């Protein structure tokens, strides 16, 4: 816990991807995004126990290149679309820029997971992993 | 952004629920959880523009009663189940205790949203809202 009114996240891993900058990234994983490596910090590697190749998981990321003071955007960066609140969009720019990515585990090599498809850029901090409960989650 | 190696979350709202303590909370929203009120802070209310009654959204919460030093648990608190890494479970106890809840918007009254079903306890900080991406994923 951080000080009053704020909570401190501690990265549990990092994305290693061929996508280097935001302008290269698809807007969603299902739009042609590649696989990537997720390197989990060794101090939390025990928390991976029970995950297996083929599992569908949610990867929560900290979108470290995002702007946190943006409250409305033109969806999909299309100026013809009306300004919309960021809570009604998946814009990375938002007060707490957390990405939720539904991916499949392709390979596991100790604390490194090959996952995809995922649109996150290289160096993106990872803050949590969760199993998908049902098909209704992304 | 916080200091190196940590990121500061700022709550964008709070859960007002009849569930007062963890022991009263269903383990998942689909397991008989009630509806609740989500009070969004007025300074970010513009970010709600575009959301409507009937929408399916992901609510991200900060599970403020969770333990952050837990890496393995017995799933569903059942001691007969083998110890499992928290990244392979939906345990609230985990390094970054973020909850992901899929809910339906029942009512909207300015910056207050009636949502459910949701197992989060009263007073839980809310850190983000996102639309569910497409009906094919529901």
mmCIF file of N, CA, C and O in Angstrom, chain A residues 1 5-12 28 40-41 43-44 46-51 58 60 62 64 68 71-72 83-90 94-96 98-100 125 127-133 135-138, chain B residues 1 5-12 28 40 43-44 46-51 58 60 62 64 68 71-72 83-90 94-96 98-100 102 125-134 136-138:
data_model
loop_
_atom_site.group_PDB
_atom_site.id
_atom_site.type_symbol
_atom_site.label_atom_id
_atom_site.label_comp_id
_atom_site.label_asym_id
_atom_site.label_seq_id
_atom_site.Cartn_x
_atom_site.Cartn_y
_atom_site.Cartn_z
ATOM 1 N N UNK A 1 0.839 -1.190 0.000
ATOM 2 C CA UNK A 1 0.000 0.000 0.000
ATOM 3 C C UNK A 1 0.880 1.247 0.000
ATOM 4 O O UNK A 1 1.884 1.315 0.674
ATOM 5 N N UNK A 5 -4.672 7.485 -0.517
ATOM 6 C CA UNK A 5 -5.171 7.895 -1.824
ATOM 7 C C UNK A 5 -4.377 7.363 -2.976
ATOM 8 O O UNK A 5 -4.672 7.662 -4.118
ATOM 9 N N UNK A 6 -3.369 6.560 -2.732
ATOM 10 C CA UNK A 6 -2.566 6.002 -3.822
ATOM 11 C C UNK A 6 -2.099 4.615 -3.415
ATOM 12 O O UNK A 6 -1.902 4.338 -2.233
ATOM 13 N N UNK A 7 -1.916 3.733 -4.415
ATOM 14 C CA UNK A 7 -1.484 2.380 -4.131
ATOM 15 C C UNK A 7 -0.296 2.079 -5.017
ATOM 16 O O UNK A 7 -0.328 2.397 -6.199
ATOM 17 N N UNK A 8 0.716 1.451 -4.457
ATOM 18 C CA UNK A 8 1.932 1.213 -5.212
ATOM 19 C C UNK A 8 1.947 -0.157 -5.847
ATOM 20 O O UNK A 8 1.907 -1.161 -5.151
ATOM 21 N N UNK A 9 2.043 -0.186 -7.181
ATOM 22 C CA UNK A 9 2.200 -1.440 -7.902
ATOM 23 C C UNK A 9 3.676 -1.788 -7.965
ATOM 24 O O UNK A 9 4.527 -0.914 -8.106
ATOM 25 N N UNK A 10 3.940 -3.093 -7.875
ATOM 26 C CA UNK A 10 5.322 -3.581 -8.052
ATOM 27 C C UNK A 10 5.309 -4.530 -9.233
ATOM 28 O O UNK A 10 4.615 -5.546 -9.191
ATOM 29 N N UNK A 11 6.054 -4.234 -10.292
ATOM 30 C CA UNK A 11 6.056 -5.127 -11.463
ATOM 31 C C UNK A 11 6.444 -6.545 -11.058
ATOM 32 O O UNK A 11 7.348 -6.745 -10.234
ATOM 33 N N UNK A 12 5.727 -7.522 -11.627
ATOM 34 C CA UNK A 12 6.080 -8.923 -11.384
ATOM 35 C C UNK A 12 6.787 -9.512 -12.614
ATOM 36 O O UNK A 12 7.196 -10.667 -12.595
ATOM 37 N N UNK A 28 -5.600 -3.950 -30.750
ATOM 38 C CA UNK A 28 -6.024 -5.071 -29.914
ATOM 39 C C UNK A 28 -5.197 -6.294 -30.292
ATOM 40 O O UNK A 28 -4.738 -6.425 -31.430
ATOM 41 N N UNK A 40 9.098 -13.365 -16.001
ATOM 42 C CA UNK A 40 8.593 -13.179 -14.646
ATOM 43 C C UNK A 40 9.773 -13.061 -13.685
ATOM 44 O O UNK A 40 10.752 -13.816 -13.785
ATOM 45 N N UNK A 41 9.695 -12.115 -12.777
ATOM 46 C CA UNK A 41 10.790 -11.923 -11.815
ATOM 47 C C UNK A 41 10.976 -13.178 -10.975
ATOM 48 O O UNK A 41 9.997 -13.776 -10.504
ATOM 49 N N UNK A 43 11.813 -13.593 -7.991
ATOM 50 C CA UNK A 43 11.303 -13.571 -6.616
ATOM 51 C C UNK A 43 9.826 -13.958 -6.531
ATOM 52 O O UNK A 43 9.341 -14.288 -5.444
ATOM 53 N N UNK A 44 9.078 -13.920 -7.654
ATOM 54 C CA UNK A 44 7.668 -14.329 -7.625
ATOM 55 C C UNK A 44 7.417 -15.559 -8.494
ATOM 56 O O UNK A 44 6.262 -15.911 -8.758
ATOM 57 N N UNK A 46 7.489 -18.622 -7.921
ATOM 58 C CA UNK A 46 6.649 -19.657 -7.287
ATOM 59 C C UNK A 46 5.164 -19.434 -7.544
ATOM 60 O O UNK A 46 4.373 -20.380 -7.434
ATOM 61 N N UNK A 47 4.788 -18.209 -7.854
ATOM 62 C CA UNK A 47 3.372 -17.911 -8.099
ATOM 63 C C UNK A 47 2.899 -18.442 -9.450
ATOM 64 O O UNK A 47 1.706 -18.387 -9.754
ATOM 65 N N UNK A 48 3.836 -18.956 -10.291
ATOM 66 C CA UNK A 48 3.456 -19.533 -11.589
ATOM 67 C C UNK A 48 3.009 -20.987 -11.479
ATOM 68 O O UNK A 48 2.434 -21.533 -12.435
ATOM 69 N N UNK A 49 3.296 -21.611 -10.333
ATOM 70 C CA UNK A 49 3.023 -23.041 -10.166
ATOM 71 C C UNK A 49 1.564 -23.362 -10.475
ATOM 72 O O UNK A 49 0.652 -22.765 -9.879
ATOM 73 N N UNK A 50 1.331 -24.262 -11.403
ATOM 74 C CA UNK A 50 -0.034 -24.631 -11.765
ATOM 75 C C UNK A 50 -0.431 -24.143 -13.150
ATOM 76 O O UNK A 50 -1.404 -24.634 -13.718
ATOM 77 N N UNK A 51 0.288 -23.165 -13.686
ATOM 78 C CA UNK A 51 0.033 -22.730 -15.068
ATOM 79 C C UNK A 51 0.668 -23.728 -16.026
ATOM 80 O O UNK A 51 1.705 -24.330 -15.730
ATOM 81 N N UNK A 58 -5.368 -14.028 -18.315
ATOM 82 C CA UNK A 58 -5.378 -12.577 -18.448
ATOM 83 C C UNK A 58 -4.023 -12.069 -17.984
ATOM 84 O O UNK A 58 -3.557 -12.421 -16.899
ATOM 85 N N UNK A 60 -2.179 -8.647 -16.991
ATOM 86 C CA UNK A 60 -2.405 -7.245 -16.671
ATOM 87 C C UNK A 60 -1.068 -6.516 -16.779
ATOM 88 O O UNK A 60 -0.070 -6.936 -16.174
ATOM 89 N N UNK A 62 1.105 -2.592 -17.064
ATOM 90 C CA UNK A 62 1.127 -1.163 -16.788
ATOM 91 C C UNK A 62 1.597 -0.484 -18.071
ATOM 92 O O UNK A 62 2.745 -0.678 -18.490
ATOM 93 N N UNK A 64 3.097 1.866 -19.706
ATOM 94 C CA UNK A 64 3.993 2.900 -19.186
ATOM 95 C C UNK A 64 4.171 4.076 -20.136
ATOM 96 O O UNK A 64 4.721 5.100 -19.727
ATOM 97 N N UNK A 68 -1.890 9.887 -18.480
ATOM 98 C CA UNK A 68 -2.843 9.629 -17.398
ATOM 99 C C UNK A 68 -3.837 10.762 -17.204
ATOM 100 O O UNK A 68 -4.758 10.634 -16.389
ATOM 101 N N UNK A 71 -9.155 12.102 -20.346
ATOM 102 C CA UNK A 71 -10.445 11.561 -19.897
ATOM 103 C C UNK A 71 -11.373 11.229 -21.061
ATOM 104 O O UNK A 71 -12.300 10.440 -20.901
ATOM 105 N N UNK A 72 -11.146 11.848 -22.239
ATOM 106 C CA UNK A 72 -11.973 11.548 -23.408
ATOM 107 C C UNK A 72 -11.073 11.439 -24.634
ATOM 108 O O UNK A 72 -10.069 12.146 -24.744
ATOM 109 N N UNK A 83 -15.981 12.406 -29.492
ATOM 110 C CA UNK A 83 -15.230 12.249 -28.252
ATOM 111 C C UNK A 83 -16.014 11.348 -27.295
ATOM 112 O O UNK A 83 -17.221 11.513 -27.109
ATOM 113 N N UNK A 84 -15.309 10.402 -26.695
ATOM 114 C CA UNK A 84 -15.919 9.374 -25.849
ATOM 115 C C UNK A 84 -15.087 9.257 -24.578
ATOM 116 O O UNK A 84 -13.860 9.395 -24.606
ATOM 117 N N UNK A 85 -15.755 9.012 -23.465
ATOM 118 C CA UNK A 85 -15.035 8.823 -22.207
ATOM 119 C C UNK A 85 -14.122 7.604 -22.275
ATOM 120 O O UNK A 85 -14.489 6.581 -22.850
ATOM 121 N N UNK A 86 -12.933 7.729 -21.708
ATOM 122 C CA UNK A 86 -11.975 6.612 -21.806
ATOM 123 C C UNK A 86 -12.486 5.336 -21.136
ATOM 124 O O UNK A 86 -12.092 4.234 -21.520
ATOM 125 N N UNK A 87 -13.413 5.461 -20.152
ATOM 126 C CA UNK A 87 -13.941 4.243 -19.520
ATOM 127 C C UNK A 87 -14.874 3.476 -20.461
ATOM 128 O O UNK A 87 -15.215 2.318 -20.180
ATOM 129 N N UNK A 88 -15.289 4.115 -21.557
ATOM 130 C CA UNK A 88 -16.102 3.439 -22.571
ATOM 131 C C UNK A 88 -15.251 2.992 -23.754
ATOM 132 O O UNK A 88 -15.791 2.576 -24.782
ATOM 133 N N UNK A 89 -13.935 3.081 -23.632
ATOM 134 C CA UNK A 89 -13.012 2.666 -24.688
ATOM 135 C C UNK A 89 -11.890 1.833 -24.079
ATOM 136 O O UNK A 89 -11.727 1.778 -22.860
ATOM 137 N N UNK A 90 -11.071 1.247 -24.966
ATOM 138 C CA UNK A 90 -9.879 0.539 -24.499
ATOM 139 C C UNK A 90 -8.623 1.368 -24.742
ATOM 140 O O UNK A 90 -7.513 0.817 -24.802
ATOM 141 N N UNK A 94 -5.545 6.821 -19.948
ATOM 142 C CA UNK A 94 -6.622 6.745 -18.950
ATOM 143 C C UNK A 94 -5.990 6.992 -17.589
ATOM 144 O O UNK A 94 -4.770 6.898 -17.442
ATOM 145 N N UNK A 95 -6.800 7.286 -16.558
ATOM 146 C CA UNK A 95 -6.204 7.666 -15.260
ATOM 147 C C UNK A 95 -5.244 6.617 -14.691
ATOM 148 O O UNK A 95 -4.186 6.973 -14.158
ATOM 149 N N UNK A 96 -5.629 5.347 -14.768
ATOM 150 C CA UNK A 96 -4.731 4.258 -14.354
ATOM 151 C C UNK A 96 -4.528 3.358 -15.559
ATOM 152 O O UNK A 96 -5.381 2.518 -15.866
ATOM 153 N N UNK A 98 -3.886 0.602 -17.064
ATOM 154 C CA UNK A 98 -3.703 -0.844 -16.923
ATOM 155 C C UNK A 98 -4.261 -1.518 -18.165
ATOM 156 O O UNK A 98 -5.384 -1.238 -18.573
ATOM 157 N N UNK A 99 -3.463 -2.380 -18.775
ATOM 158 C CA UNK A 99 -3.918 -3.165 -19.909
ATOM 159 C C UNK A 99 -4.375 -4.531 -19.447
ATOM 160 O O UNK A 99 -3.742 -5.137 -18.578
ATOM 161 N N UNK A 100 -5.486 -5.016 -20.015
ATOM 162 C CA UNK A 100 -5.963 -6.383 -19.753
ATOM 163 C C UNK A 100 -5.917 -7.125 -21.088
ATOM 164 O O UNK A 100 -6.601 -6.748 -22.033
ATOM 165 N N UNK A 125 5.854 -3.128 -18.304
ATOM 166 C CA UNK A 125 5.811 -3.880 -17.049
ATOM 167 C C UNK A 125 4.533 -4.708 -16.938
ATOM 168 O O UNK A 125 3.457 -4.271 -17.338
ATOM 169 N N UNK A 127 1.970 -6.648 -14.271
ATOM 170 C CA UNK A 127 1.633 -6.487 -12.856
ATOM 171 C C UNK A 127 0.819 -7.641 -12.283
ATOM 172 O O UNK A 127 0.759 -7.793 -11.063
ATOM 173 N N UNK A 128 0.201 -8.459 -13.139
ATOM 174 C CA UNK A 128 -0.550 -9.605 -12.608
ATOM 175 C C UNK A 128 -0.854 -10.578 -13.744
ATOM 176 O O UNK A 128 -0.892 -10.186 -14.921
ATOM 177 N N UNK A 129 -1.077 -11.829 -13.367
ATOM 178 C CA UNK A 129 -1.564 -12.886 -14.266
ATOM 179 C C UNK A 129 -2.718 -13.571 -13.557
ATOM 180 O O UNK A 129 -2.650 -13.808 -12.344
ATOM 181 N N UNK A 130 -3.761 -13.897 -14.330
ATOM 182 C CA UNK A 130 -4.929 -14.574 -13.753
ATOM 183 C C UNK A 130 -5.430 -15.598 -14.754
ATOM 184 O O UNK A 130 -5.434 -15.330 -15.957
ATOM 185 N N UNK A 131 -5.939 -16.733 -14.267
ATOM 186 C CA UNK A 131 -6.594 -17.660 -15.195
ATOM 187 C C UNK A 131 -7.900 -17.046 -15.695
ATOM 188 O O UNK A 131 -8.560 -16.303 -14.964
ATOM 189 N N UNK A 132 -8.258 -17.353 -16.949
ATOM 190 C CA UNK A 132 -9.565 -16.950 -17.470
ATOM 191 C C UNK A 132 -10.609 -17.867 -16.854
ATOM 192 O O UNK A 132 -10.460 -19.097 -16.857
ATOM 193 N N UNK A 133 -11.666 -17.273 -16.302
ATOM 194 C CA UNK A 133 -12.694 -18.070 -15.621
ATOM 195 C C UNK A 133 -13.671 -18.678 -16.598
ATOM 196 O O UNK A 133 -14.151 -19.777 -16.410
ATOM 197 N N UNK A 135 -15.428 -18.045 -20.932
ATOM 198 C CA UNK A 135 -15.200 -17.420 -22.225
ATOM 199 C C UNK A 135 -15.634 -15.958 -22.232
ATOM 200 O O UNK A 135 -15.293 -15.200 -23.127
ATOM 201 N N UNK A 136 -16.358 -15.537 -21.195
ATOM 202 C CA UNK A 136 -16.905 -14.184 -21.191
ATOM 203 C C UNK A 136 -15.871 -13.137 -20.831
ATOM 204 O O UNK A 136 -16.149 -11.957 -20.878
ATOM 205 N N UNK A 137 -14.671 -13.541 -20.441
ATOM 206 C CA UNK A 137 -13.676 -12.550 -20.071
ATOM 207 C C UNK A 137 -12.663 -12.357 -21.178
ATOM 208 O O UNK A 137 -12.390 -13.261 -21.947
ATOM 209 N N UNK A 138 -12.077 -11.195 -21.204
ATOM 210 C CA UNK A 138 -11.007 -10.963 -22.165
ATOM 211 C C UNK A 138 -9.695 -10.959 -21.443
ATOM 212 O O UNK A 138 -9.570 -10.357 -20.414
ATOM 213 N N UNK B 1 3.055 8.195 -12.299
ATOM 214 C CA UNK B 1 4.137 7.237 -12.074
ATOM 215 C C UNK B 1 4.737 7.461 -10.688
ATOM 216 O O UNK B 1 4.891 8.568 -10.231
ATOM 217 N N UNK B 5 10.517 1.397 -10.111
ATOM 218 C CA UNK B 5 10.120 0.074 -9.676
ATOM 219 C C UNK B 5 8.747 0.015 -9.061
ATOM 220 O O UNK B 5 8.311 -1.022 -8.625
ATOM 221 N N UNK B 6 8.032 1.113 -9.028
ATOM 222 C CA UNK B 6 6.692 1.126 -8.453
ATOM 223 C C UNK B 6 5.855 2.144 -9.213
ATOM 224 O O UNK B 6 6.358 3.145 -9.709
ATOM 225 N N UNK B 7 4.540 1.891 -9.290
ATOM 226 C CA UNK B 7 3.643 2.792 -10.005
ATOM 227 C C UNK B 7 2.489 3.119 -9.084
ATOM 228 O O UNK B 7 1.945 2.239 -8.440
ATOM 229 N N UNK B 8 2.116 4.365 -9.044
ATOM 230 C CA UNK B 8 1.064 4.786 -8.133
ATOM 231 C C UNK B 8 -0.302 4.790 -8.774
ATOM 232 O O UNK B 8 -0.538 5.501 -9.738
ATOM 233 N N UNK B 9 -1.207 3.986 -8.222
ATOM 234 C CA UNK B 9 -2.597 3.993 -8.664
ATOM 235 C C UNK B 9 -3.353 5.076 -7.920
ATOM 236 O O UNK B 9 -3.113 5.305 -6.734
ATOM 237 N N UNK B 10 -4.287 5.713 -8.634
ATOM 238 C CA UNK B 10 -5.163 6.693 -7.995
ATOM 239 C C UNK B 10 -6.594 6.191 -8.153
ATOM 240 O O UNK B 10 -7.066 6.044 -9.280
ATOM 241 N N UNK B 11 -7.298 5.929 -7.069
ATOM 242 C CA UNK B 11 -8.671 5.427 -7.197
ATOM 243 C C UNK B 11 -9.518 6.386 -8.043
ATOM 244 O O UNK B 11 -9.414 7.607 -7.906
ATOM 245 N N UNK B 12 -10.352 5.803 -8.908
ATOM 246 C CA UNK B 12 -11.282 6.614 -9.695
ATOM 247 C C UNK B 12 -12.698 6.467 -9.147
ATOM 248 O O UNK B 12 -13.622 7.120 -9.653
ATOM 249 N N UNK B 28 -16.664 -15.630 -6.434
ATOM 250 C CA UNK B 28 -16.776 -15.049 -7.772
ATOM 251 C C UNK B 28 -18.125 -14.362 -7.899
ATOM 252 O O UNK B 28 -19.095 -14.752 -7.239
ATOM 253 N N UNK B 40 -18.293 7.007 -8.857
ATOM 254 C CA UNK B 40 -17.123 7.488 -9.590
ATOM 255 C C UNK B 40 -16.796 8.910 -9.131
ATOM 256 O O UNK B 40 -17.694 9.741 -8.953
ATOM 257 N N UNK B 43 -14.104 14.207 -10.387
ATOM 258 C CA UNK B 43 -13.044 14.745 -11.239
ATOM 259 C C UNK B 43 -12.791 13.886 -12.488
ATOM 260 O O UNK B 43 -12.165 14.345 -13.436
ATOM 261 N N UNK B 44 -13.256 12.636 -12.496
ATOM 262 C CA UNK B 44 -13.087 11.788 -13.682
ATOM 263 C C UNK B 44 -14.431 11.411 -14.305
ATOM 264 O O UNK B 44 -14.489 10.535 -15.178
ATOM 265 N N UNK B 46 -16.210 12.740 -16.502
ATOM 266 C CA UNK B 46 -16.258 12.893 -17.960
ATOM 267 C C UNK B 46 -15.799 11.616 -18.677
ATOM 268 O O UNK B 46 -16.143 11.404 -19.848
ATOM 269 N N UNK B 47 -15.036 10.782 -18.007
ATOM 270 C CA UNK B 47 -14.543 9.543 -18.622
ATOM 271 C C UNK B 47 -15.639 8.486 -18.750
ATOM 272 O O UNK B 47 -15.427 7.450 -19.379
ATOM 273 N N UNK B 48 -16.836 8.746 -18.147
ATOM 274 C CA UNK B 48 -17.955 7.806 -18.259
ATOM 275 C C UNK B 48 -18.756 7.999 -19.543
ATOM 276 O O UNK B 48 -19.569 7.129 -19.901
ATOM 277 N N UNK B 49 -18.546 9.131 -20.221
ATOM 278 C CA UNK B 49 -19.345 9.480 -21.398
ATOM 279 C C UNK B 49 -19.299 8.348 -22.432
ATOM 280 O O UNK B 49 -18.220 7.930 -22.870
ATOM 281 N N UNK B 50 -20.467 7.858 -22.823
ATOM 282 C CA UNK B 50 -20.524 6.774 -23.800
ATOM 283 C C UNK B 50 -20.954 5.456 -23.197
ATOM 284 O O UNK B 50 -21.371 4.544 -23.923
ATOM 285 N N UNK B 51 -20.848 5.323 -21.863
ATOM 286 C CA UNK B 51 -21.356 4.107 -21.208
ATOM 287 C C UNK B 51 -22.873 4.205 -21.071
ATOM 288 O O UNK B 51 -23.422 5.298 -20.911
ATOM 289 N N UNK B 58 -15.731 -4.394 -17.740
ATOM 290 C CA UNK B 58 -14.800 -4.921 -16.751
ATOM 291 C C UNK B 58 -14.557 -3.824 -15.719
ATOM 292 O O UNK B 58 -14.248 -2.686 -16.085
ATOM 293 N N UNK B 60 -12.124 -2.884 -12.678
ATOM 294 C CA UNK B 60 -10.867 -3.238 -12.027
ATOM 295 C C UNK B 60 -10.850 -2.591 -10.644
ATOM 296 O O UNK B 60 -11.077 -1.385 -10.521
ATOM 297 N N UNK B 62 -8.996 -2.403 -6.546
ATOM 298 C CA UNK B 62 -7.829 -2.644 -5.700
ATOM 299 C C UNK B 62 -8.332 -3.361 -4.458
ATOM 300 O O UNK B 62 -9.093 -2.787 -3.673
ATOM 301 N N UNK B 64 -8.212 -4.090 -1.290
ATOM 302 C CA UNK B 64 -7.436 -3.420 -0.243
ATOM 303 C C UNK B 64 -7.290 -4.263 1.014
ATOM 304 O O UNK B 64 -6.486 -3.916 1.877
ATOM 305 N N UNK B 68 -0.275 -9.116 0.262
ATOM 306 C CA UNK B 68 0.548 -8.996 -0.943
ATOM 307 C C UNK B 68 1.771 -9.899 -0.922
ATOM 308 O O UNK B 68 2.504 -9.965 -1.917
ATOM 309 N N UNK B 71 2.337 -16.048 -2.263
ATOM 310 C CA UNK B 71 2.657 -16.493 -3.622
ATOM 311 C C UNK B 71 1.961 -17.799 -3.986
ATOM 312 O O UNK B 71 1.817 -18.100 -5.175
ATOM 313 N N UNK B 72 1.564 -18.594 -2.969
ATOM 314 C CA UNK B 72 0.856 -19.848 -3.251
ATOM 315 C C UNK B 72 -0.300 -19.992 -2.263
ATOM 316 O O UNK B 72 -0.199 -19.553 -1.108
ATOM 317 N N UNK B 83 -1.242 -26.856 -2.916
ATOM 318 C CA UNK B 83 -0.771 -25.478 -3.018
ATOM 319 C C UNK B 83 -0.531 -25.132 -4.486
ATOM 320 O O UNK B 83 0.079 -25.896 -5.232
ATOM 321 N N UNK B 84 -1.014 -23.983 -4.878
ATOM 322 C CA UNK B 84 -0.988 -23.547 -6.270
ATOM 323 C C UNK B 84 -0.517 -22.098 -6.309
ATOM 324 O O UNK B 84 -0.834 -21.304 -5.415
ATOM 325 N N UNK B 85 0.251 -21.755 -7.338
ATOM 326 C CA UNK B 85 0.698 -20.378 -7.483
ATOM 327 C C UNK B 85 -0.485 -19.430 -7.654
ATOM 328 O O UNK B 85 -1.459 -19.762 -8.338
ATOM 329 N N UNK B 86 -0.391 -18.256 -7.040
ATOM 330 C CA UNK B 86 -1.536 -17.340 -7.102
ATOM 331 C C UNK B 86 -1.826 -16.879 -8.530
ATOM 332 O O UNK B 86 -2.962 -16.522 -8.847
ATOM 333 N N UNK B 87 -0.816 -16.912 -9.438
ATOM 334 C CA UNK B 87 -1.089 -16.503 -10.826
ATOM 335 C C UNK B 87 -1.939 -17.540 -11.570
ATOM 336 O O UNK B 87 -2.457 -17.253 -12.653
ATOM 337 N N UNK B 88 -2.072 -18.738 -10.985
ATOM 338 C CA UNK B 88 -2.939 -19.766 -11.564
ATOM 339 C C UNK B 88 -4.284 -19.819 -10.844
ATOM 340 O O UNK B 88 -5.071 -20.733 -11.061
ATOM 341 N N UNK B 89 -4.553 -18.849 -9.978
ATOM 342 C CA UNK B 89 -5.821 -18.777 -9.239
ATOM 343 C C UNK B 89 -6.353 -17.342 -9.287
ATOM 344 O O UNK B 89 -5.644 -16.422 -9.696
ATOM 345 N N UNK B 90 -7.597 -17.191 -8.802
ATOM 346 C CA UNK B 90 -8.160 -15.845 -8.674
ATOM 347 C C UNK B 90 -8.122 -15.381 -7.223
ATOM 348 O O UNK B 90 -8.888 -14.495 -6.829
ATOM 349 N N UNK B 94 -2.199 -11.714 -3.537
ATOM 350 C CA UNK B 94 -1.270 -11.784 -4.670
ATOM 351 C C UNK B 94 -0.420 -10.524 -4.640
ATOM 352 O O UNK B 94 -0.779 -9.556 -3.970
ATOM 353 N N UNK B 95 0.710 -10.505 -5.361
ATOM 354 C CA UNK B 95 1.620 -9.352 -5.246
ATOM 355 C C UNK B 95 0.964 -8.004 -5.542
ATOM 356 O O UNK B 95 1.210 -7.018 -4.829
ATOM 357 N N UNK B 96 0.140 -7.942 -6.594
ATOM 358 C CA UNK B 96 -0.619 -6.728 -6.882
ATOM 359 C C UNK B 96 -2.097 -7.115 -6.870
ATOM 360 O O UNK B 96 -2.608 -7.660 -7.847
ATOM 361 N N UNK B 98 -5.194 -6.833 -7.674
ATOM 362 C CA UNK B 98 -6.158 -6.188 -8.557
ATOM 363 C C UNK B 98 -7.260 -7.199 -8.872
ATOM 364 O O UNK B 98 -6.977 -8.326 -9.268
ATOM 365 N N UNK B 99 -8.500 -6.777 -8.690
ATOM 366 C CA UNK B 99 -9.641 -7.603 -9.065
ATOM 367 C C UNK B 99 -10.153 -7.211 -10.436
ATOM 368 O O UNK B 99 -10.200 -6.022 -10.764
ATOM 369 N N UNK B 100 -10.501 -8.211 -11.242
ATOM 370 C CA UNK B 100 -11.138 -7.976 -12.547
ATOM 371 C C UNK B 100 -12.528 -8.596 -12.483
ATOM 372 O O UNK B 100 -12.658 -9.811 -12.312
ATOM 373 N N UNK B 102 -16.344 -8.845 -14.257
ATOM 374 C CA UNK B 102 -17.200 -8.581 -15.419
ATOM 375 C C UNK B 102 -18.619 -8.355 -14.922
ATOM 376 O O UNK B 102 -19.201 -9.230 -14.282
ATOM 377 N N UNK B 125 -11.655 0.223 -3.352
ATOM 378 C CA UNK B 125 -11.348 1.243 -4.363
ATOM 379 C C UNK B 125 -11.448 0.667 -5.773
ATOM 380 O O UNK B 125 -11.061 -0.476 -6.029
ATOM 381 N N UNK B 126 -11.973 1.479 -6.682
ATOM 382 C CA UNK B 126 -12.061 1.112 -8.089
ATOM 383 C C UNK B 126 -10.981 1.892 -8.837
ATOM 384 O O UNK B 126 -10.781 3.089 -8.593
ATOM 385 N N UNK B 127 -10.262 1.190 -9.733
ATOM 386 C CA UNK B 127 -9.137 1.841 -10.405
ATOM 387 C C UNK B 127 -9.320 1.982 -11.910
ATOM 388 O O UNK B 127 -8.629 2.791 -12.538
ATOM 389 N N UNK B 128 -10.249 1.233 -12.517
ATOM 390 C CA UNK B 128 -10.464 1.393 -13.962
ATOM 391 C C UNK B 128 -11.772 0.721 -14.352
ATOM 392 O O UNK B 128 -12.252 -0.183 -13.662
ATOM 393 N N UNK B 129 -12.334 1.197 -15.467
ATOM 394 C CA UNK B 129 -13.488 0.580 -16.120
ATOM 395 C C UNK B 129 -13.145 0.436 -17.588
ATOM 396 O O UNK B 129 -12.556 1.344 -18.176
ATOM 397 N N UNK B 130 -13.545 -0.699 -18.181
ATOM 398 C CA UNK B 130 -13.279 -0.952 -19.600
ATOM 399 C C UNK B 130 -14.485 -1.648 -20.211
ATOM 400 O O UNK B 130 -15.086 -2.510 -19.574
ATOM 401 N N UNK B 131 -14.805 -1.333 -21.464
ATOM 402 C CA UNK B 131 -15.855 -2.106 -22.127
ATOM 403 C C UNK B 131 -15.354 -3.517 -22.433
ATOM 404 O O UNK B 131 -14.168 -3.723 -22.700
ATOM 405 N N UNK B 132 -16.272 -4.486 -22.367
ATOM 406 C CA UNK B 132 -15.972 -5.819 -22.913
ATOM 407 C C UNK B 132 -15.929 -5.661 -24.418
ATOM 408 O O UNK B 132 -16.773 -4.983 -25.003
ATOM 409 N N UNK B 133 -14.933 -6.273 -25.055
ATOM 410 C CA UNK B 133 -14.625 -5.876 -26.435
ATOM 411 C C UNK B 133 -15.662 -6.270 -27.464
ATOM 412 O O UNK B 133 -16.019 -5.481 -28.301
ATOM 413 N N UNK B 134 -16.151 -7.513 -27.469
ATOM 414 C CA UNK B 134 -17.099 -7.870 -28.528
ATOM 415 C C UNK B 134 -17.950 -9.022 -28.075
ATOM 416 O O UNK B 134 -17.570 -9.808 -27.203
ATOM 417 N N UNK B 136 -18.585 -11.665 -29.454
ATOM 418 C CA UNK B 136 -18.007 -12.981 -29.737
ATOM 419 C C UNK B 136 -17.167 -13.480 -28.573
ATOM 420 O O UNK B 136 -16.866 -14.662 -28.493
ATOM 421 N N UNK B 137 -16.778 -12.564 -27.692
ATOM 422 C CA UNK B 137 -15.977 -12.968 -26.540
ATOM 423 C C UNK B 137 -16.839 -13.187 -25.314
ATOM 424 O O UNK B 137 -16.321 -13.473 -24.251
ATOM 425 N N UNK B 138 -18.156 -13.003 -25.401
ATOM 426 C CA UNK B 138 -19.014 -13.159 -24.232
ATOM 427 C C UNK B 138 -19.530 -14.591 -24.130
ATOM 428 O O UNK B 138 -19.568 -15.312 -25.082
#
